[in-house]
Structures are given as structure tokens and as C-alpha cells.
Short mmCIF file of C-alpha atoms and ligand atoms in Angstrom, two decimals:
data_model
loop_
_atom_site.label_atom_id
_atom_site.label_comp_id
_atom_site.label_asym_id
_atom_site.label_seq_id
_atom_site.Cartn_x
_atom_site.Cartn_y
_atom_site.Cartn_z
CA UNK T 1 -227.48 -242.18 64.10
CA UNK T 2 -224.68 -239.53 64.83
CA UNK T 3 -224.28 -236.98 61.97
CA UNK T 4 -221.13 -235.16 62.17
CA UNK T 5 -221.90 -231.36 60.72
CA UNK T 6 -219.77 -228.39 59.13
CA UNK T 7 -221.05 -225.21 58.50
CA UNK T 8 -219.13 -222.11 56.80
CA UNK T 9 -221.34 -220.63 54.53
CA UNK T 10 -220.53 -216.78 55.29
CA UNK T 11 -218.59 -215.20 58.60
CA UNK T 12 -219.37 -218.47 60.94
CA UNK T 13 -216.88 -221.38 61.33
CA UNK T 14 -219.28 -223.96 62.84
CA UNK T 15 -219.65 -227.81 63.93
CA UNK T 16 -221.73 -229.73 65.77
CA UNK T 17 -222.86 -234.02 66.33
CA UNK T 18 -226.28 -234.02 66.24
CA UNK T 19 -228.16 -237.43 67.03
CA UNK T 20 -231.37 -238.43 64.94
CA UNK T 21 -231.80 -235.31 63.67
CA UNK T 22 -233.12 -234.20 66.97
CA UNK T 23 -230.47 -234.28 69.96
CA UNK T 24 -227.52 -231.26 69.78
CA UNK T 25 -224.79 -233.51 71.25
CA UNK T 26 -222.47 -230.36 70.90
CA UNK T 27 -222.69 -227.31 69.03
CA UNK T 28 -219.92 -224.86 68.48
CA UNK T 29 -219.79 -222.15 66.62
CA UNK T 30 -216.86 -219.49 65.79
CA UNK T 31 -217.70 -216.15 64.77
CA UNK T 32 -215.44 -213.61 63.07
CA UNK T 33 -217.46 -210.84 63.94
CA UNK T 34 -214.18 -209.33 65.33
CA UNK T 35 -212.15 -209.91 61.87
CA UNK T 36 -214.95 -208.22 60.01
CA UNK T 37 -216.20 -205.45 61.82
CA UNK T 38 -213.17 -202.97 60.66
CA UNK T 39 -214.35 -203.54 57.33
CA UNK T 40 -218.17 -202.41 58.10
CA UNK T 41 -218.74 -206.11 56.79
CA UNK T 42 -218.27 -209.40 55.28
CA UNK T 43 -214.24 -209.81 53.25
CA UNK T 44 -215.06 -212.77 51.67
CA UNK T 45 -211.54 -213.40 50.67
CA UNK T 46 -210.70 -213.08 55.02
CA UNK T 47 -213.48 -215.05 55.91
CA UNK T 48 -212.16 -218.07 53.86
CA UNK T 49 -208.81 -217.79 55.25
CA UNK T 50 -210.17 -217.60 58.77
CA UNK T 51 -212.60 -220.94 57.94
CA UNK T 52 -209.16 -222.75 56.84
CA UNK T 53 -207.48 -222.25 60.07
CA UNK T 54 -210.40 -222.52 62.08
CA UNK T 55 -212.47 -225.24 60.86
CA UNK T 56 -210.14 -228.55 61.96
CA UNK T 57 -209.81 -227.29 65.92
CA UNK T 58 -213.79 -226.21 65.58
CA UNK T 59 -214.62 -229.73 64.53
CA UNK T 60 -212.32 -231.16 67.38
CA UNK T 61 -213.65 -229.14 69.56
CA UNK T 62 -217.12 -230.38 68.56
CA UNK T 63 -216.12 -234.41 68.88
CA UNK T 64 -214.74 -233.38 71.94
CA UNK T 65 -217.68 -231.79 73.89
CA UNK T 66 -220.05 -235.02 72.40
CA UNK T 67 -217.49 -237.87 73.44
CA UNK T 68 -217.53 -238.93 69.98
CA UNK T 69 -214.34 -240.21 67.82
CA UNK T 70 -214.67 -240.79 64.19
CA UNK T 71 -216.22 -245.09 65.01
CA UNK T 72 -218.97 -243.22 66.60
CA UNK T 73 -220.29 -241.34 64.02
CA UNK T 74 -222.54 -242.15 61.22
CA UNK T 75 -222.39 -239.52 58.49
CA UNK T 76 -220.30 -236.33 58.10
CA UNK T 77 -222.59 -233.29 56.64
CA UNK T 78 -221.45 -229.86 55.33
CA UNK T 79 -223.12 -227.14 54.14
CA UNK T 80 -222.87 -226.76 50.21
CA UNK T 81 -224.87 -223.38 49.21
CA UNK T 82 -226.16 -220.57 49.16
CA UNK T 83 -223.40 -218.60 50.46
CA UNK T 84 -219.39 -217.43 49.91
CA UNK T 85 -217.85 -219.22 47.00
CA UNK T 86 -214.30 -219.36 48.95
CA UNK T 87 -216.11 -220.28 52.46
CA UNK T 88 -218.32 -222.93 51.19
CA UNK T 89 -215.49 -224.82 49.54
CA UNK T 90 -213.68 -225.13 52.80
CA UNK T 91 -216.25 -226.43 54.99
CA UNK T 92 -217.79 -228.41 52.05
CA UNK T 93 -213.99 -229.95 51.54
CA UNK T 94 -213.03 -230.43 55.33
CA UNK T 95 -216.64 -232.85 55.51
CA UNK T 96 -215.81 -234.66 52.21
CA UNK T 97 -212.13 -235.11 53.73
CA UNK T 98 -212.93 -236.84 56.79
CA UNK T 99 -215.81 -238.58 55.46
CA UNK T 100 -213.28 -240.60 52.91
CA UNK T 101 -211.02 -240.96 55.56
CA UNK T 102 -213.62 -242.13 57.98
CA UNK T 103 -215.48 -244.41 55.43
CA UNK T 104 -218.60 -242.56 55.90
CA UNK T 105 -221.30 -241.21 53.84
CA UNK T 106 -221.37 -237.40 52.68
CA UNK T 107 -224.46 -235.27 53.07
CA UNK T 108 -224.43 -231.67 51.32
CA UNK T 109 -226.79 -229.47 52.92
CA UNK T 110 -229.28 -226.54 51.71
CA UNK T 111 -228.14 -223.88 54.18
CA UNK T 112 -231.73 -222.43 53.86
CA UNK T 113 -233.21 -225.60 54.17
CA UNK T 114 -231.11 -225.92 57.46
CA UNK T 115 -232.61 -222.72 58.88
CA UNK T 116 -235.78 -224.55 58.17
CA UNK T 117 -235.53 -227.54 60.24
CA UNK T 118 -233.95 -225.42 63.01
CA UNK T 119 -237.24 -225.36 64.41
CA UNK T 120 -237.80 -228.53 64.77
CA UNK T 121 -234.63 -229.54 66.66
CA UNK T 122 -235.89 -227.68 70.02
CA UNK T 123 -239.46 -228.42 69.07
CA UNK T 124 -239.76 -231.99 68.03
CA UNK T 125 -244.13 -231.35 67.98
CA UNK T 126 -243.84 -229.03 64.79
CA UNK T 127 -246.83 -229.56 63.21
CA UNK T 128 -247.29 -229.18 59.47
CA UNK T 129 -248.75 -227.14 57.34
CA UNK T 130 -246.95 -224.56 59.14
CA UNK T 131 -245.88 -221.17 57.78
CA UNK T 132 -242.12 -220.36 58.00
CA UNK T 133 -240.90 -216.78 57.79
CA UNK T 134 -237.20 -216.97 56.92
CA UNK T 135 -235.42 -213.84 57.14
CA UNK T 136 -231.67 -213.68 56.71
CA UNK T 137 -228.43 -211.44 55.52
CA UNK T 138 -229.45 -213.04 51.93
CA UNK T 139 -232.67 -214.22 52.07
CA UNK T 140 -236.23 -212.97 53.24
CA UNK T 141 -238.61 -215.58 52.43
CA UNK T 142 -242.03 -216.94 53.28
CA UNK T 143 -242.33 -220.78 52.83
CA UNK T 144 -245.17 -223.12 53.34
CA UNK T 145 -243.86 -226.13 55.01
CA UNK T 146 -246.30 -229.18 54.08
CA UNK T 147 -246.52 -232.47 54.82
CA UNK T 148 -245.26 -234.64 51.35
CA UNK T 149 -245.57 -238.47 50.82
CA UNK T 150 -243.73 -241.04 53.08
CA UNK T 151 -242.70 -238.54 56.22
CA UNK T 152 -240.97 -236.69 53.54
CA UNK T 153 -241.15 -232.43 54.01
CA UNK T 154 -242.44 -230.39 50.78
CA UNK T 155 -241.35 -226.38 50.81
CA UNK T 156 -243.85 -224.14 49.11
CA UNK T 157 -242.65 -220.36 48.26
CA UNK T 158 -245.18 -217.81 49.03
CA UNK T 159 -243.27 -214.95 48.03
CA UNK T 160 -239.64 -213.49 48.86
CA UNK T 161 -237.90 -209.99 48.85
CA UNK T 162 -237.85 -208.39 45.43
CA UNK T 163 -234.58 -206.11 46.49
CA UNK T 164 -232.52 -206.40 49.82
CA UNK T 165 -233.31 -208.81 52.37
CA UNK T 166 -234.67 -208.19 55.82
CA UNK T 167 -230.95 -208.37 57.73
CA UNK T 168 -229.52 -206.46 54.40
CA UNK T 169 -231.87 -203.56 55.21
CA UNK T 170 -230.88 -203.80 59.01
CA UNK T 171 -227.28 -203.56 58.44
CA UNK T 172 -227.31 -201.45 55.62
CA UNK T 173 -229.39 -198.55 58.25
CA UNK T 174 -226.94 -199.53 60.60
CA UNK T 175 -224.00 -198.69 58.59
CA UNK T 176 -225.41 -195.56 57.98
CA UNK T 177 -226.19 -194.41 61.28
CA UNK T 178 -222.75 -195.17 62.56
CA UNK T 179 -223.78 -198.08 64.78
CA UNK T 180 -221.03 -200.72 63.08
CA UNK T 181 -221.19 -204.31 61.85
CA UNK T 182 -223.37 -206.68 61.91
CA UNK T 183 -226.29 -204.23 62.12
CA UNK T 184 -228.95 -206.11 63.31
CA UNK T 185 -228.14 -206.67 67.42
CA UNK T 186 -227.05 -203.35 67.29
CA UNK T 187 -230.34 -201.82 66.19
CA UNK T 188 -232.23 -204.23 68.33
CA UNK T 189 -230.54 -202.86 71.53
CA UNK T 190 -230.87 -199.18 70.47
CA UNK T 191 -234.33 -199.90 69.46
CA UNK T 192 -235.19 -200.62 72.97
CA UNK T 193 -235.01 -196.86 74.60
CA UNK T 194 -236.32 -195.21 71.16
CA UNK T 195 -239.91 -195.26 70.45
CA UNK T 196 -241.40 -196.97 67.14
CA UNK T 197 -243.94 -194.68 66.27
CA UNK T 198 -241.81 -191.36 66.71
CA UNK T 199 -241.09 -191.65 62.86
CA UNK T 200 -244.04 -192.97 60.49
CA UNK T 201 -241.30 -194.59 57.71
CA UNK T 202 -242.91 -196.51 54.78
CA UNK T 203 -243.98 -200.27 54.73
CA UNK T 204 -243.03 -201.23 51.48
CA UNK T 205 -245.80 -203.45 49.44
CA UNK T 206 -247.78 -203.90 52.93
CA UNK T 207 -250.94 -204.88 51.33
CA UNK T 208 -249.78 -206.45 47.84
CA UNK T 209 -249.36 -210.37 48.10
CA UNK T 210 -246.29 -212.18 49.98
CA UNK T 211 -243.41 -210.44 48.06
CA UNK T 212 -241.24 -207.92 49.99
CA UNK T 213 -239.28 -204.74 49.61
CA UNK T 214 -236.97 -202.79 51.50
CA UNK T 215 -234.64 -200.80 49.52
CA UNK T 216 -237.48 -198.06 49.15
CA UNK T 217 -237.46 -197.80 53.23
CA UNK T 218 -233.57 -197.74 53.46
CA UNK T 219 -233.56 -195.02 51.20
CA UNK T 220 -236.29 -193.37 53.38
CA UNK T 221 -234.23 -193.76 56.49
CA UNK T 222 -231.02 -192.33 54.76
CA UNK T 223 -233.22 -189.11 53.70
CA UNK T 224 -235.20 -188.50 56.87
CA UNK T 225 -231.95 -188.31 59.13
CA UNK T 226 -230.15 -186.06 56.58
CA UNK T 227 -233.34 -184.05 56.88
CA UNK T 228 -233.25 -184.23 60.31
CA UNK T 229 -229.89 -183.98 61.77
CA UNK T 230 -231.70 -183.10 65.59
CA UNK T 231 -233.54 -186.36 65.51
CA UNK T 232 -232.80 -189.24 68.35
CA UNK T 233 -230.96 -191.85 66.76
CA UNK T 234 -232.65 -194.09 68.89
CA UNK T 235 -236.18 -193.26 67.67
CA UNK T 236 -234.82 -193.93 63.86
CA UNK T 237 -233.62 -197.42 64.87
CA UNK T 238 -236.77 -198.13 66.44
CA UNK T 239 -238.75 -196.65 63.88
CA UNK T 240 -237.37 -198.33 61.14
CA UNK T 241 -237.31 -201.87 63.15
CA UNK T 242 -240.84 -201.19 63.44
CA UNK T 243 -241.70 -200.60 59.45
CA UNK T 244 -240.05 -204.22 58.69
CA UNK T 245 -241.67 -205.88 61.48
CA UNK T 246 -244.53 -204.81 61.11
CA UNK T 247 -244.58 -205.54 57.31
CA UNK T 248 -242.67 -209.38 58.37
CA UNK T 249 -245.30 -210.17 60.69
CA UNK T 250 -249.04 -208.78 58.79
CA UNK T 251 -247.64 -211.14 55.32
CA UNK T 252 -246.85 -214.04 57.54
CA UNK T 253 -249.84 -213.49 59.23
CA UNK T 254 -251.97 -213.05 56.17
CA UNK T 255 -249.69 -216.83 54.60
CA UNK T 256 -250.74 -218.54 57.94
CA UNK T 257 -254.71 -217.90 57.63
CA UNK T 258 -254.75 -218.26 53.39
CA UNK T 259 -252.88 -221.41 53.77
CA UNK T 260 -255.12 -222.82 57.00
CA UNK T 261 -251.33 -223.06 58.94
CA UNK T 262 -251.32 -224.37 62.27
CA UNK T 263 -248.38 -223.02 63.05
CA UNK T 264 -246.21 -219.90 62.52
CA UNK T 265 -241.91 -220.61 62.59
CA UNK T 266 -239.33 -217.99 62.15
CA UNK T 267 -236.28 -218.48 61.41
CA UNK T 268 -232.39 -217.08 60.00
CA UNK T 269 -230.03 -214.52 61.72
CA UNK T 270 -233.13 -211.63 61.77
CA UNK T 271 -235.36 -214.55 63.81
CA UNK T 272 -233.37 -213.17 67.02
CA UNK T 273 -234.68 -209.87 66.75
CA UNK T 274 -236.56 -208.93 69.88
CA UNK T 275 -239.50 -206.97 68.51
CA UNK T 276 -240.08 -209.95 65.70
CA UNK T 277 -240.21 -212.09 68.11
CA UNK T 278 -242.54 -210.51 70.77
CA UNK T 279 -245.15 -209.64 67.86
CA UNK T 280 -245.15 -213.29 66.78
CA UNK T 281 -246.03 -214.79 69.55
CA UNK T 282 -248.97 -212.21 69.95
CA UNK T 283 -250.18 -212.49 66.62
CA UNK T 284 -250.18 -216.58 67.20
CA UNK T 285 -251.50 -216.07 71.03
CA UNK T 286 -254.58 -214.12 69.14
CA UNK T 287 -255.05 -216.23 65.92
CA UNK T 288 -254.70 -219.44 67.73
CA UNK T 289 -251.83 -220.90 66.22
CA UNK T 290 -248.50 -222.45 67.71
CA UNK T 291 -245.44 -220.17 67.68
CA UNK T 292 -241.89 -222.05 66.90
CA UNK T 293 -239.78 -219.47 67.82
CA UNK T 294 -236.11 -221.43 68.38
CA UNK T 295 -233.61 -219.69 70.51
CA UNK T 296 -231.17 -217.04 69.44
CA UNK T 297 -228.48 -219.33 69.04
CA UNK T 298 -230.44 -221.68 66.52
CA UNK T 299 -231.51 -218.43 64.57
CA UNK T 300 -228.54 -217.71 63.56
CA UNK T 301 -225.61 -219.31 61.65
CA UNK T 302 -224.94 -222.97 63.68
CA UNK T 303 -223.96 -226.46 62.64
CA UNK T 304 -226.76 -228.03 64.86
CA UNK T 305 -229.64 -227.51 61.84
CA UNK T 306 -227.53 -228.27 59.01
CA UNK T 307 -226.73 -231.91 61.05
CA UNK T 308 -230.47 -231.89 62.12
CA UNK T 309 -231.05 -231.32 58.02
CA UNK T 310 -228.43 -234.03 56.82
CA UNK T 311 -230.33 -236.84 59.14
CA UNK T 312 -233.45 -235.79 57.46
CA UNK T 313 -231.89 -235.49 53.96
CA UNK T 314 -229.63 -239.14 54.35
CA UNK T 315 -233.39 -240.91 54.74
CA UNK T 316 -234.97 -239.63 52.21
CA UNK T 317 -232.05 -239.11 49.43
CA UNK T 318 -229.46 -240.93 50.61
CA UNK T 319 -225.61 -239.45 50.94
CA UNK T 320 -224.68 -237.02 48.21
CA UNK T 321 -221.39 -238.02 46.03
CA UNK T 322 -218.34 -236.66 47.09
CA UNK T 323 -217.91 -235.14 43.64
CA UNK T 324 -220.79 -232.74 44.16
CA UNK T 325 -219.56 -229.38 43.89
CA UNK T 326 -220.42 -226.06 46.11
CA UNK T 327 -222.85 -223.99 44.74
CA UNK T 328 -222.82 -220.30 46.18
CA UNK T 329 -226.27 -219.71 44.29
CA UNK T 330 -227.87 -222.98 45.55
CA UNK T 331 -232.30 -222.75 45.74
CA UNK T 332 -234.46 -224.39 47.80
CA UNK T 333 -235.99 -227.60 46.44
CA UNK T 334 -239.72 -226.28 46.16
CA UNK T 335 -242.95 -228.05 45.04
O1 LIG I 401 -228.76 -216.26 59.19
P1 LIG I 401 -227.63 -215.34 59.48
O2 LIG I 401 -226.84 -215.56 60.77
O3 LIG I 401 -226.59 -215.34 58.31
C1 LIG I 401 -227.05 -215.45 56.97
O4 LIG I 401 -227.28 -216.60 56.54
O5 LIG I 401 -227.25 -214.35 56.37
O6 LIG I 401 -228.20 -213.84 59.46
C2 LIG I 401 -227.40 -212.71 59.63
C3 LIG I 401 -228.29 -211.47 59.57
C4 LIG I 401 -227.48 -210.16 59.58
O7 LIG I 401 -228.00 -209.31 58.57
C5 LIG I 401 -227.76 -209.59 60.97
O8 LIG I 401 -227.70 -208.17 61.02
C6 LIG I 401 -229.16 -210.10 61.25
O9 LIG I 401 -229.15 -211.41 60.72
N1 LIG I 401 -229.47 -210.12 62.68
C7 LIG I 401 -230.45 -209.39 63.25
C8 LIG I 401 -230.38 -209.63 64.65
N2 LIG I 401 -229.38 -210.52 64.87
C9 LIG I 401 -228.84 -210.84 63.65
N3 LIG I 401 -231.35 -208.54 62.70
C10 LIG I 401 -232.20 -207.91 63.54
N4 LIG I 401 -232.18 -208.07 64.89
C11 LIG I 401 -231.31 -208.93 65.47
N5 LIG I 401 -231.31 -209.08 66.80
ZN1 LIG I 402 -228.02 -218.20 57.63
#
């Protein structure tokens, strides 16, 4: 089954045909990085213009690298929530479009669900329970994927951030420090010549359950360096990587062995981060767990997991009505 999927939740105008919810047939993905970056972020009201011009040539481009035309394909997915209002609706209204006019079923994806299952489509041998760290521009969350009835997927919540989320709190530092948009890449990379105990910056609710906060340690970073106007700006941006990493990885850590995990998966655009990433797999190498770590390119904004997600989602609900509506607010279906 060939699943035909659109994805333009936020800044990314993306497509991709994705074959049994497992083989990326072609995956392309547009980012207006560029467009945005002048403005020190997302322009909501920019970003859905660029989707509308972008999204028809993105999904030819798409059919075009997978050899596909319309007879070939099975369903057409989109991405229906969380994200922009304006940038959902085009994405959302491209899919229904060419679904009607290809006489196939609509699927309306969970963005956060696809970040989910993005694991899964490089490694196929995911086994469940395993504990998913999810850490986006909008989201930090720790989920307990288990096993449901019938080779369905259940999503437990184990606790999420209370104030900004993990990629917030990156770009937010980053903005402040002078090092552009989006913030994350760009501390990662200045990270890498600072050190990350030069600056002992607080790990907000380390020990308390699985819920997270970071606005106290933004505000931290914002007062140290106006304190310290001599200090290496690449020994802040390491320093404060370190605080949310190292608070990221001791909770997930902490979910895997209270919920007897066998696995550990990250996942969202602040999955690509290099020091997450590293301290995963040692924390798995050492507690004897699998890491699913899926490449950069499947950690952040794609098409591939939503049409991995819509394969997964056409089984066990069927296609969603093309009178469904976007919703920017959209939550996880959790047990
Ligand atoms: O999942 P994503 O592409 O879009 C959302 O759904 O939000 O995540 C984007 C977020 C941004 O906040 C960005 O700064 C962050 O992911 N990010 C990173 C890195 N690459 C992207 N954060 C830390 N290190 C990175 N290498
Ligand atoms: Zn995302």
C-alpha cells in the first residue's frame, strides 16, 4: 500500500510516498528557514503563503522521485494538528484535494504521533514497551509506547514541560546570545568548542517526577551573561545544552527503568542534537536497553512519518472524512 503524505504543520513544506508504513519511496522536504530567519522566527502569516506556493511542486516533486502517478497510490495523508492554524489548512486542504480527485481515502495525521512512529520507519525491530522522549519547538514530552490489543499502539504520558519546551528554550538562548534562527543547530555547533561544565546553570525539577521546566534556566542564562559580559559565548551554549540534556536524559532514564522499557526512542526537531544523542546511547549501552535514535532528517519536520503514521492509522481507524477540520491544538490519543 502506497500512502501519499503532506506535511505543513509550522516552517516545513513537506511530501513524501511511503510504502507499508515502512519503505521512504521519496521524501522531500522544503524548509523556509531562509524566509524566517530575518524575523528571529516563525511569521505564521509568511509561512502559510510560502506552503501555498510550495506545496503542489513539493508533492510533484515527491511522485516524481518514487515513480508513482496518482493509479499508484493508495491513500493521500496530511497532517491535521498540532501546529499553525494558516499552515495546517493548506497542507490538510492540498491532501483532501487530490484525494477527491484521485478517488482515494483521506488520512489526517497527529503530527506528534508522526514523530512517534519515526522511529520505527528506519528501525522496523522497535520493540514495545519502549520509552519515547519527544522533544520539539512545541512539545517536550515523555511517552510510554505499549503494546495495545490487535497490533494496535497505546501512548501513555509520563509527564511533559510545565513552561517552554526543550527547542523553545534552545532558541529562545539563542536569540539572546545573538546566534539567529532556528536556535538549536546553532547552539549545537557552538557547543562543540565550549566546555559544559564551565558554567554550573540550574536543572530545573531534576529529581521531581517526569514533568519538565525550562523557563527558570532561560532566565538563568539571560542573567549570568549580563553578569558576565567577559564570559565565552561558547562555554554558555555548551553549558546550557548541558543543563537540558542532562535533565532530558536522567527523566527518560528514570521512565525507562520504572516502566521495565526495553527500549529508549527520541524523537522531534531537538532529537538531532549531538550531545542528546551521544548521552543516549551511553545511558542505553550501560542500562542494557536498545537505543532508536532515527537520523537527523527523520527528527525533524518530514512527510516520511506522518505517511509511515497514516498506514498505521488507515488499519486500525480507517480513512478520516474529508470534512474533518484542522485543529492547531490537536492532543495525542493517550490511554
Ligand atoms: O520537530 P521540529 O522540526 O518542529 C516542531 O515540530 O517544533 O523541531 C524544531 C525545534 C526547534 O526549536 C529547533 O531549534 C530544534 O528543534 N532543533 C535543535 C537541533 N536541531 C533542531 N535543538 C537542539 N539541537 C539541534 N541540533
Ligand atoms: Zn515536529
Amino acid at each position: 500500500m502506497k500512502v501519499l503524505a503532506v506535511e505543513t504543520s509550522c516552517d516545513e513544506t513537506a511530501a513524501a510516498v511511503v510504502e507499508d508504513g515502512r519503505r521512504v519511496l521519496s521524501s522531500v522536504v522544503s524548509s523556509q528557514t531562509d524566509i524566517h530567519a530575518t524575523f528571529g522566527g516563525v511569521v505564521p502569516e509568511i509561512a502559510s503563503r510560502a506552503h501555498l506556493e510550495l506545496v503542489a511542486p513539493i508533492v510533484g516533486e515527491a511522485m516524481s522521485r518514487a515513480q508513482v502517478g496518482p493509479t499508484d497510490l493508495d491513500a493521500v495523508a496530511a497532517t491535521i494538528g498540532p501546529g499553525l492554524v494558516g499552515s495546517l489548512l493548506v497542507g490538510a486542504s492540498a491532501a483532501k484535494a487530490y484525494a477527491w480527485s484521485w478517488d482515494l481515502p483521506f488520512v489526517g495525521v497527529n503530527h506528534m504521533e508522526g514523530h512517534l512512529h519515526a522511529a520505527f520507519l528506519e528501525d522496523p525491530g522497535l520493540s514495545l514497551p519502549t520509552v519515547v522522549l519527544l522533544v520539539s519547538g512545541g512539545h517536550t514530552m515523555l511517552i510510554s509506547m505499549e503494546e495495545g490489543g490487535g497490533g494496535s499502539v497505546e501512548y501513555r504520558l509520563l509527564g511533559e514541560t510545565i513552561d517552554d519546551a526543550a527547542g523553545e528554550a534552545f532558541d529562545k538562548v539563542a536569540r539572546f546570545l545573538g546566534l539567529g534562527y532556528p536556535g538549536g543547530p546553532a547552539i549545537d555547533r557552538l557547543a562543540t568548542t565550549g566546555s559544559g561544565d564551565a558554567i554550573a546553570f540550574p536543572r530545573g525539577l531534576a529529581r521531581q517526577g517526569f514533568d519538565f521546566s525550562f523557563s527558570g534556566l532561560k532566565t538563568s542564562v539571560v542573567r549570568y551573561v549580563r553578569a558576565h559580559p567577559e564570559a565565552r559565548l561558547e562555554d554558555v551554549a555548551a553549558s546550557f545544552q548541558e543543563a537540558v540534556v542532562d535533565v532530558l536524559v536522567q527523566k527518560t532514564r528514570r521512565a525507562a527503568a520504572e516502566t521495565r522499557a526495553k527500549a529508549i526512542c527520541i524523537g522531534g526537531g531537538v532529537a538531532a542534537n549531538s550531545s542528546l544523542r551521544s548521552r543516549v546511547q551511553e545511558v542505553c549501552a550501560a542500562d542494557g536497553l536498545a537505543a532508536f535514535i532515527p537520523s537527523r532528517a527523520m527528527c525533524t519536520d518530514n512527510a516520511a512519518m506522518i505517511g509511515a503514521t497514516a498506514w498505521y492509522r488507515l488499519r486500525t481507524d480507517g480513512p478520516t472524512p474529508l470534512s474533518a477540520t484542522v485543529d492547531p491544538n490537536l492532543r495525542l490519543p493517550l490511554k
